[in-house]
Amino acid sequence: MSAHADACHFELRNMRAEDLPQVAALDQISFADPWPQGSFEYELKTNNYSLCLVAEDPDAAEGETIVGALVIWLIVDEAHIATIAVHPNYRHRGIGRRLLVEGLLQAAGRGAVKSLLEVRSGNLDALHLYFGFGYKVVGLRPNYYQAEAEDALLLDLDPLDLEFLRNIKLTFSS
Ligand SMILES: CC(C)(COP(=O)(O)OP(=O)(O)OC[C@H]1O[C@@H](n2cnc3c(N)ncnc32)[C@H](O)[C@@H]1OP(=O)(O)O)[C@@H](O)C(=O)NCCC(=O)NCCS
């Protein structure tokens, strides 16, 4: 991954089939129990009730342009955060936040009024991200992540506050 990540500008867009190898590679370095490429392919091509977004650094070397990815499952009126990852070289620059804002706004446009997710209880980066949106801890799933022998916290954001999300989005373009 390029060393100029500090100066990068990035773009959000819908995931495309040609992104899949990079998205799977990103998942691989981000999780102990990554999704195989076929799972992303299913979400993108087959599941009509998922939203798949990527963050792209257009200035990165070819084959290294996908720096973030998000999949949301639309379950009745709920936006379930299925997976979100930002490349380690690009973290703490607001990319995860932008992906989540965009994903939640798109989910709201398709009928979601609340959001739910599971997160490793020790995943402080992710917890900071989610608490910044107002997610609250509503449950615990013991030993949910068997690869890491770690509990999951169940977080929900109910209701989705569209004005809050749009205001965050506005700060990105200012
Ligand atoms: C979780 C993850 C997606 C966050 O992506 P990111 O692009 O680094 O997040 P952002 O830069 O948008 O940060 C969002 C907020 O969290 C804060 N934050 C992020 N990491 C933080 C940390 N270690 N300590 C304090 N605050 C932190 C940021 O400051 C920002 O808040 P602010 O805008 O109020 O300052 C990223 O760490 C990641 O890919 N982790 C591995 C995969 C993973 O665990 N995914 C979550 C599964 S539930």
Coordinates of C-alpha atoms in Angstrom, one line a residue, residues 16-139:
R16 CA -18.4 -3.5 -8.2
A17 CA -17.6 -7.1 -9.3
E18 CA -14.0 -6.1 -10.2
D19 CA -13.4 -4.9 -6.6
L20 CA -14.1 -8.3 -5.1
P21 CA -10.4 -9.6 -4.9
Q22 CA -9.3 -6.4 -3.2
V23 CA -12.3 -6.3 -0.9
A24 CA -11.6 -9.9 0.2
A25 CA -7.9 -9.1 0.7
L26 CA -8.8 -6.1 2.8
D27 CA -11.1 -8.3 4.9
Q28 CA -8.3 -10.9 5.3
I29 CA -5.9 -8.4 6.9
S30 CA -8.7 -6.8 9.0
F31 CA -10.2 -9.9 10.7
A32 CA -9.2 -13.1 12.3
D33 CA -12.2 -14.8 10.7
P34 CA -12.4 -13.0 7.4
W35 CA -15.2 -13.5 4.8
P36 CA -14.2 -15.5 1.8
Q37 CA -14.4 -13.7 -1.6
G38 CA -17.5 -15.7 -2.4
S39 CA -19.4 -14.2 0.5
F40 CA -18.8 -10.7 -0.8
E41 CA -19.8 -11.9 -4.3
Y42 CA -23.0 -13.3 -2.9
E43 CA -23.9 -10.0 -1.2
L44 CA -23.1 -8.0 -4.3
K45 CA -24.6 -10.1 -6.9
T46 CA -27.4 -12.2 -5.3
N47 CA -28.6 -10.7 -2.1
N48 CA -31.1 -8.0 -3.0
Y49 CA -31.3 -6.9 0.6
S50 CA -27.7 -5.9 1.1
L51 CA -25.8 -2.6 0.5
C52 CA -22.2 -2.9 -0.5
L53 CA -20.0 0.2 -0.5
V54 CA -16.3 0.8 -0.9
A55 CA -13.9 3.6 -0.2
E56 CA -11.4 4.1 -3.0
D57 CA -8.1 6.0 -3.1
P58 CA -7.8 6.8 -6.8
D59 CA -4.1 7.8 -6.4
A60 CA -3.1 4.4 -5.0
A61 CA -1.2 1.9 -7.1
E62 CA -3.3 -0.4 -9.3
G63 CA -4.7 -3.3 -7.4
E64 CA -4.4 -1.3 -4.1
T65 CA -7.1 1.3 -4.6
I66 CA -9.8 -0.2 -2.4
V67 CA -9.1 1.1 1.1
G68 CA -12.4 0.5 2.8
A69 CA -15.5 -1.6 2.5
L70 CA -18.9 -1.9 4.1
V71 CA -21.7 -4.4 3.8
I72 CA -25.2 -3.7 5.4
W73 CA -28.0 -6.2 5.5
L74 CA -31.4 -4.7 5.2
I75 CA -33.6 -6.8 7.5
V76 CA -37.1 -5.6 7.5
D77 CA -36.7 -2.0 9.0
E78 CA -33.2 -2.6 10.4
A79 CA -29.8 -1.8 8.9
H80 CA -27.6 -4.6 10.2
I81 CA -23.9 -3.8 9.9
A82 CA -22.6 -7.1 8.5
T83 CA -18.9 -6.0 8.0
I84 CA -16.9 -2.8 7.8
A85 CA -13.1 -2.5 7.4
V86 CA -10.6 0.1 6.5
H87 CA -7.1 -0.7 5.4
P88 CA -4.6 -0.3 8.4
N89 CA -2.6 2.3 6.5
Y90 CA -5.8 4.4 6.1
R91 CA -7.3 4.2 9.5
H92 CA -8.1 7.2 11.8
R93 CA -8.8 9.5 8.9
G94 CA -12.5 9.3 9.0
I95 CA -13.0 6.7 6.2
G96 CA -14.9 4.3 8.5
R97 CA -17.1 7.1 9.6
R98 CA -17.9 8.3 6.1
L99 CA -18.6 4.7 5.0
L100 CA -21.0 4.3 7.9
V101 CA -22.8 7.6 7.3
E102 CA -23.3 6.8 3.6
G103 CA -24.4 3.3 4.3
L104 CA -26.9 4.3 7.0
L105 CA -28.4 7.0 4.8
Q106 CA -28.7 4.6 1.9
A107 CA -30.3 2.1 4.2
A108 CA -32.7 4.7 5.5
G109 CA -33.6 5.4 1.9
R110 CA -34.6 1.8 1.6
G111 CA -36.8 1.7 4.7
A112 CA -34.4 1.2 7.6
V113 CA -35.4 3.1 10.7
K114 CA -32.8 1.6 13.1
S115 CA -29.4 -0.2 13.0
L116 CA -28.0 -3.2 14.8
L117 CA -24.5 -4.8 14.9
E118 CA -22.2 -7.2 16.8
V119 CA -18.7 -6.1 17.7
R120 CA -15.9 -7.8 19.6
S121 CA -16.0 -6.5 23.2
G122 CA -12.3 -5.6 22.9
N123 CA -12.4 -3.8 19.6
L124 CA -11.9 -0.3 20.8
D125 CA -11.4 1.4 17.4
A126 CA -14.8 0.0 16.3
L127 CA -16.5 0.9 19.6
H128 CA -15.2 4.5 19.3
L129 CA -16.6 4.7 15.8
Y130 CA -20.0 3.3 16.8
F131 CA -20.4 5.3 20.0
G132 CA -19.7 8.4 18.0
F133 CA -22.9 7.6 16.1
G134 CA -24.9 7.1 19.2
Y135 CA -25.0 3.3 19.2
K136 CA -25.8 1.8 22.6
V137 CA -24.8 -1.5 24.1
V138 CA -28.0 -3.6 24.4
G139 CA -26.7 -7.1 24.8

